[in-house]
Amino acid sequence: MTTLRSDTNFAGPIAGLYEQLLVPMLFAHYANDLARRIAALDPSHVLETAAGTGALTRAMSRMLRPQAAIVATDLNQAMLDRAEATGTPANVTWQQANAQSLPFADARFDVVACQFGAMFFPDKSAAFAEARRVLRPGGTLLFNVWDRIEENAFADTITTALGRVFPDDPPLFMKRTPHAYFDTSTISADLAHAGFDAPPRIETVTALSHAPSARAVAVAYCQGTPLRNEIEARKGATLDEATIACETAIKDRFGTGPVQAGMQAHVIIVRR
């Protein structure tokens, strides 16, 4: 399995654990933040790319006016299946789609939104260009990306712990993909290359990530993300053994019982 394919593979049990553990731990806060920003624009037609299991989709369906139509897309059908099974109001349409080649007409949407998906796009400028194409003139692209891994303590602790478990070939998914697209000058340049003439507005949003236990954090990262694919491809420790090592590292740093840690992301807003 290539690195690119592994990093975007959310199949099997990953989607369920992602929704059960990672959404409340990491994504719900930022979904509400992004949805409030979108609601302030009062759009009639919204496209969401890389919707995952629907954290932002559900937040938008709560905050946007009932007449607003939301089309939520993702490359991974398994994630969309889990999102649809969770349930959202009737104003949401789920559709499998590649953000770099969207199956929609030009100038169809008032807003294109993406929660923590841009980091996974192989060609980010191409995805942004597609977002621009389907936006009406004056429409808005809003998305967020994780800041560097050192600003996101759970992810940093997990990655360091796995480096000790697999010293010869450490699993670096978290650093390589989710926390790799944090440089705001690079993001601005990619947007300009995609055809956005106006400079983006970029805000850094800091929050606390909460989990009921160190075990929940370890399972969420090691088994509910594509990090699982990297762990299972390596020799020297099983998935369960690696998860236990990460649980111990979280306990050592954050204590037993309910745990919390700092997290940080950038919100990017740019008009067509």
Tab-separated table of C-alpha atoms in Angstrom:
chain	number	residue	atom	x	y	z
A	1	MET	CA	0.000	0.000	0.000
A	2	THR	CA	1.454	3.391	-0.996
A	3	THR	CA	1.758	6.162	1.570
A	4	LEU	CA	-0.840	8.298	-0.234
A	5	ARG	CA	-3.336	5.456	-0.378
A	6	SER	CA	-2.678	4.518	3.239
A	7	ASP	CA	-3.080	8.113	4.442
A	8	THR	CA	-6.494	8.452	2.812
A	9	ASN	CA	-7.797	4.983	3.671
A	10	PHE	CA	-10.578	5.342	6.249
A	11	ALA	CA	-12.159	1.954	5.516
A	12	GLY	CA	-13.053	-0.926	7.828
A	13	PRO	CA	-13.484	-0.139	11.527
A	14	ILE	CA	-11.762	3.254	11.221
A	15	ALA	CA	-14.900	5.193	10.273
A	16	GLY	CA	-16.886	4.026	13.295
A	17	LEU	CA	-14.121	4.742	15.810
A	18	TYR	CA	-13.448	8.085	14.135
A	19	GLU	CA	-17.060	9.133	14.661
A	20	GLN	CA	-17.347	7.670	18.156
A	21	LEU	CA	-14.087	8.982	19.616
A	22	LEU	CA	-12.366	11.603	17.462
A	23	VAL	CA	-15.392	13.720	16.604
A	24	PRO	CA	-16.225	14.660	20.214
A	25	MET	CA	-12.544	14.787	21.181
A	26	LEU	CA	-11.209	16.970	18.364
A	27	PHE	CA	-13.668	17.931	15.668
A	28	ALA	CA	-16.906	19.049	17.328
A	29	HIS	CA	-15.481	22.312	18.664
A	30	TYR	CA	-14.023	23.347	15.327
A	31	ALA	CA	-17.136	22.186	13.448
A	32	ASN	CA	-19.264	24.543	15.535
A	33	ASP	CA	-16.770	27.359	14.976
A	34	LEU	CA	-16.775	26.884	11.204
A	35	ALA	CA	-20.563	26.433	11.041
A	36	ARG	CA	-21.137	29.711	12.894
A	37	ARG	CA	-18.935	31.515	10.384
A	38	ILE	CA	-20.842	29.933	7.492
A	39	ALA	CA	-24.236	30.731	9.024
A	40	ALA	CA	-23.234	34.398	9.276
A	41	LEU	CA	-22.987	34.429	5.465
A	42	ASP	CA	-26.609	33.181	5.189
A	43	PRO	CA	-25.975	30.928	2.173
A	44	SER	CA	-28.666	29.164	0.184
A	45	HIS	CA	-26.448	26.460	-1.348
A	46	VAL	CA	-23.424	24.976	0.434
A	47	LEU	CA	-20.940	22.383	-0.776
A	48	GLU	CA	-18.843	20.543	1.777
A	49	THR	CA	-15.779	18.641	0.611
A	50	ALA	CA	-13.975	15.969	2.651
A	51	ALA	CA	-17.013	15.783	4.927
A	52	GLY	CA	-15.799	12.666	6.734
A	53	THR	CA	-18.457	11.329	9.097
A	54	GLY	CA	-20.353	14.615	9.027
A	55	ALA	CA	-19.258	16.630	12.080
A	56	LEU	CA	-19.369	19.934	10.188
A	57	THR	CA	-22.373	18.801	8.154
A	58	ARG	CA	-24.468	18.286	11.278
A	59	ALA	CA	-23.316	21.585	12.771
A	60	MET	CA	-24.287	23.420	9.579
A	61	SER	CA	-27.665	21.700	9.420
A	62	ARG	CA	-28.372	22.981	12.941
A	63	MET	CA	-27.145	26.544	12.389
A	64	LEU	CA	-28.124	27.368	8.820
A	65	ARG	CA	-31.679	28.378	7.985
A	66	PRO	CA	-33.873	25.376	7.123
A	67	GLN	CA	-34.134	26.368	3.462
A	68	ALA	CA	-30.364	26.141	2.951
A	69	ALA	CA	-29.350	23.118	0.861
A	70	ILE	CA	-26.148	21.295	1.850
A	71	VAL	CA	-24.317	18.855	-0.428
A	72	ALA	CA	-21.778	16.920	1.650
A	73	THR	CA	-19.093	14.992	-0.236
A	74	ASP	CA	-16.120	12.814	0.599
A	75	LEU	CA	-13.695	10.639	-1.325
A	76	ASN	CA	-14.297	7.714	1.057
A	77	GLN	CA	-17.687	6.072	0.715
A	78	ALA	CA	-17.203	4.326	4.080
A	79	MET	CA	-17.072	7.698	5.824
A	80	LEU	CA	-20.195	8.916	4.019
A	81	ASP	CA	-22.026	5.705	4.907
A	82	ARG	CA	-21.200	6.285	8.569
A	83	ALA	CA	-22.230	9.941	8.306
A	84	GLU	CA	-25.552	9.114	6.690
A	85	ALA	CA	-26.237	6.401	9.265
A	86	THR	CA	-25.696	8.932	12.052
A	87	GLY	CA	-28.439	11.042	10.535
A	88	THR	CA	-28.974	14.661	9.535
A	89	PRO	CA	-32.022	16.730	8.535
A	90	ALA	CA	-33.524	16.475	5.081
A	91	ASN	CA	-31.621	19.481	3.730
A	92	VAL	CA	-28.414	17.404	3.428
A	93	THR	CA	-27.494	15.399	0.317
A	94	TRP	CA	-24.585	12.946	0.614
A	95	GLN	CA	-22.467	12.301	-2.480
A	96	GLN	CA	-19.142	10.603	-3.100
A	97	ALA	CA	-16.797	13.004	-4.873
A	98	ASN	CA	-13.139	13.870	-5.332
A	99	ALA	CA	-12.429	17.448	-4.223
A	100	GLN	CA	-9.918	17.800	-7.060
A	101	SER	CA	-12.519	16.929	-9.704
A	102	LEU	CA	-15.956	17.992	-8.506
A	103	PRO	CA	-19.013	16.737	-10.434
A	104	PHE	CA	-20.872	20.063	-10.173
A	105	ALA	CA	-21.616	22.928	-12.532
A	106	ASP	CA	-19.759	26.217	-12.442
A	107	ALA	CA	-20.972	28.905	-10.017
A	108	ARG	CA	-23.485	26.603	-8.299
A	109	PHE	CA	-22.705	27.268	-4.617
A	110	ASP	CA	-22.654	30.280	-2.307
A	111	VAL	CA	-20.173	28.615	0.055
A	112	VAL	CA	-17.676	25.786	-0.214
A	113	ALA	CA	-16.596	24.477	3.187
A	114	CYS	CA	-14.035	21.917	4.278
A	115	GLN	CA	-13.201	20.812	7.806
A	116	PHE	CA	-9.691	19.368	8.225
A	117	GLY	CA	-9.645	17.921	4.739
A	118	ALA	CA	-7.279	20.149	2.755
A	119	MET	CA	-4.243	18.450	4.310
A	120	PHE	CA	-5.252	15.223	2.522
A	121	PHE	CA	-5.564	16.716	-0.976
A	122	PRO	CA	-2.620	15.514	-3.118
A	123	ASP	CA	-2.821	18.687	-5.226
A	124	LYS	CA	-4.121	21.424	-2.952
A	125	SER	CA	-4.167	24.153	-5.593
A	126	ALA	CA	-6.212	21.890	-7.856
A	127	ALA	CA	-8.761	21.320	-5.101
A	128	PHE	CA	-8.920	25.049	-4.359
A	129	ALA	CA	-9.340	25.785	-8.068
A	130	GLU	CA	-12.263	23.375	-8.191
A	131	ALA	CA	-13.798	25.065	-5.153
A	132	ARG	CA	-13.421	28.421	-6.891
A	133	ARG	CA	-14.978	27.057	-10.080
A	134	VAL	CA	-18.167	25.887	-8.355
A	135	LEU	CA	-18.493	29.070	-6.268
A	136	ARG	CA	-20.685	31.855	-7.561
A	137	PRO	CA	-18.990	35.256	-7.987
A	138	GLY	CA	-18.721	36.726	-4.502
A	139	GLY	CA	-19.022	33.279	-2.906
A	140	THR	CA	-16.755	32.154	-0.084
A	141	LEU	CA	-14.408	29.260	0.554
A	142	LEU	CA	-14.003	28.468	4.265
A	143	PHE	CA	-11.792	25.705	5.576
A	144	ASN	CA	-9.623	24.834	8.532
A	145	VAL	CA	-6.354	22.950	8.927
A	146	TRP	CA	-4.444	21.750	11.952
A	147	ASP	CA	-1.484	23.790	13.128
A	148	ARG	CA	1.916	22.132	13.608
A	149	ILE	CA	1.893	18.928	15.647
A	150	GLU	CA	3.779	20.516	18.544
A	151	GLU	CA	0.712	22.730	19.145
A	152	ASN	CA	-1.566	19.675	19.355
A	153	ALA	CA	-0.499	17.757	22.430
A	154	PHE	CA	-2.436	14.510	22.042
A	155	ALA	CA	-1.207	13.977	18.477
A	156	ASP	CA	2.344	14.906	19.457
A	157	THR	CA	2.369	12.517	22.425
A	158	ILE	CA	0.978	9.644	20.361
A	159	THR	CA	3.526	10.173	17.583
A	160	THR	CA	6.428	10.307	20.042
A	161	ALA	CA	5.240	7.155	21.798
A	162	LEU	CA	4.956	5.234	18.531
A	163	GLY	CA	8.474	6.329	17.662
A	164	ARG	CA	9.651	4.403	20.728
A	165	VAL	CA	7.566	1.350	19.802
A	166	PHE	CA	8.855	1.285	16.203
A	167	PRO	CA	12.262	3.028	16.411
A	168	ASP	CA	13.513	1.725	13.072
A	169	ASP	CA	10.437	2.844	11.104
A	170	PRO	CA	8.238	5.182	13.172
A	171	PRO	CA	4.644	5.695	11.985
A	172	LEU	CA	4.510	9.374	11.071
A	173	PHE	CA	1.006	9.705	9.627
A	174	MET	CA	-0.060	12.429	12.083
A	175	LYS	CA	2.980	14.600	11.409
A	176	ARG	CA	3.160	13.783	7.703
A	177	THR	CA	-0.462	14.528	6.787
A	178	PRO	CA	-2.940	15.997	9.324
A	179	HIS	CA	-0.338	18.335	10.865
A	180	ALA	CA	1.788	19.033	7.792
A	181	TYR	CA	-0.180	21.822	6.098
A	182	PHE	CA	0.179	24.560	8.700
A	183	ASP	CA	2.362	27.176	7.002
A	184	THR	CA	0.062	30.120	6.291
A	185	SER	CA	2.285	31.569	3.554
A	186	THR	CA	2.114	28.239	1.707
A	187	ILE	CA	-1.670	28.147	2.070
A	188	SER	CA	-1.961	31.710	0.744
A	189	ALA	CA	0.281	30.860	-2.211
A	190	ASP	CA	-1.757	27.744	-3.042
A	191	LEU	CA	-4.967	29.799	-3.023
A	192	ALA	CA	-3.438	32.427	-5.283
A	193	HIS	CA	-2.220	29.703	-7.657
A	194	ALA	CA	-5.800	28.374	-7.713
A	195	GLY	CA	-7.059	31.723	-8.974
A	196	PHE	CA	-8.250	33.470	-5.813
A	197	ASP	CA	-7.318	37.126	-6.306
A	198	ALA	CA	-8.291	38.368	-2.858
A	199	PRO	CA	-5.913	37.542	-0.005
A	200	PRO	CA	-7.339	35.074	2.510
A	201	ARG	CA	-8.239	35.959	6.057
A	202	ILE	CA	-6.510	33.484	8.361
A	203	GLU	CA	-7.303	33.124	12.062
A	204	THR	CA	-5.623	30.791	14.533
A	205	VAL	CA	-8.081	29.149	16.912
A	206	THR	CA	-6.838	27.507	20.108
A	207	ALA	CA	-8.996	25.179	22.192
A	208	LEU	CA	-8.872	22.252	24.603
A	209	SER	CA	-9.382	18.651	23.532
A	210	HIS	CA	-11.240	16.518	26.080
A	211	ALA	CA	-11.396	12.723	26.430
A	212	PRO	CA	-12.897	10.445	29.080
A	213	SER	CA	-9.632	8.555	29.528
A	214	ALA	CA	-6.123	8.029	28.219
A	215	ARG	CA	-7.381	4.778	26.728
A	216	ALA	CA	-9.949	6.669	24.634
A	217	VAL	CA	-7.219	8.940	23.244
A	218	ALA	CA	-4.962	6.018	22.361
A	219	VAL	CA	-7.730	4.029	20.675
A	220	ALA	CA	-8.955	7.105	18.810
A	221	TYR	CA	-5.588	7.845	17.229
A	222	CYS	CA	-4.139	4.345	16.844
A	223	GLN	CA	-7.315	2.625	15.665
A	224	GLY	CA	-9.662	5.373	14.453
A	225	THR	CA	-7.364	7.087	11.920
A	226	PRO	CA	-5.184	5.885	9.015
A	227	LEU	CA	-2.399	5.672	11.590
A	228	ARG	CA	-3.891	2.217	12.143
A	229	ASN	CA	-2.835	1.220	8.620
A	230	GLU	CA	0.775	2.159	9.375
A	231	ILE	CA	0.838	0.310	12.701
A	232	GLU	CA	-0.666	-2.853	11.246
A	233	ALA	CA	1.868	-2.816	8.391
A	234	ARG	CA	4.810	-2.918	10.820
A	235	LYS	CA	6.470	-5.751	12.691
A	236	GLY	CA	7.650	-5.572	16.287
A	237	ALA	CA	4.351	-4.787	18.003
A	238	THR	CA	0.694	-5.563	17.425
A	239	LEU	CA	-2.010	-2.913	17.106
A	240	ASP	CA	-3.108	-3.643	20.681
A	241	GLU	CA	0.452	-3.408	22.001
A	242	ALA	CA	1.028	-0.105	20.231
A	243	THR	CA	-2.268	1.229	21.555
A	244	ILE	CA	-1.317	0.274	25.125
A	245	ALA	CA	2.053	2.008	24.757
A	246	CYS	CA	0.279	5.180	23.628
A	247	GLU	CA	-2.229	4.905	26.469
A	248	THR	CA	0.674	4.758	28.930
A	249	ALA	CA	2.285	7.813	27.340
A	250	ILE	CA	-0.960	9.794	27.602
A	251	LYS	CA	-1.331	8.785	31.268
A	252	ASP	CA	2.267	9.765	32.004
A	253	ARG	CA	1.787	13.223	30.492
A	254	PHE	CA	-1.844	14.042	31.295
A	255	GLY	CA	-2.802	11.783	34.195
A	256	THR	CA	-5.464	9.146	34.744
A	257	GLY	CA	-9.196	9.644	34.539
A	258	PRO	CA	-10.586	12.292	32.167
A	259	VAL	CA	-7.799	14.056	30.276
A	260	GLN	CA	-7.481	17.276	28.315
A	261	ALA	CA	-4.824	18.845	26.121
A	262	GLY	CA	-4.282	21.896	23.980
A	263	MET	CA	-5.126	21.865	20.283
A	264	GLN	CA	-4.701	24.544	17.639
A	265	ALA	CA	-5.873	25.086	14.071
A	266	HIS	CA	-6.021	27.767	11.384
A	267	VAL	CA	-9.310	28.929	9.852
A	268	ILE	CA	-9.004	30.255	6.301
A	269	ILE	CA	-11.643	32.415	4.638
A	270	VAL	CA	-11.339	33.658	1.062
A	271	ARG	CA	-13.858	35.160	-1.368
A	272	ARG	CA	-14.155	34.400	-5.051
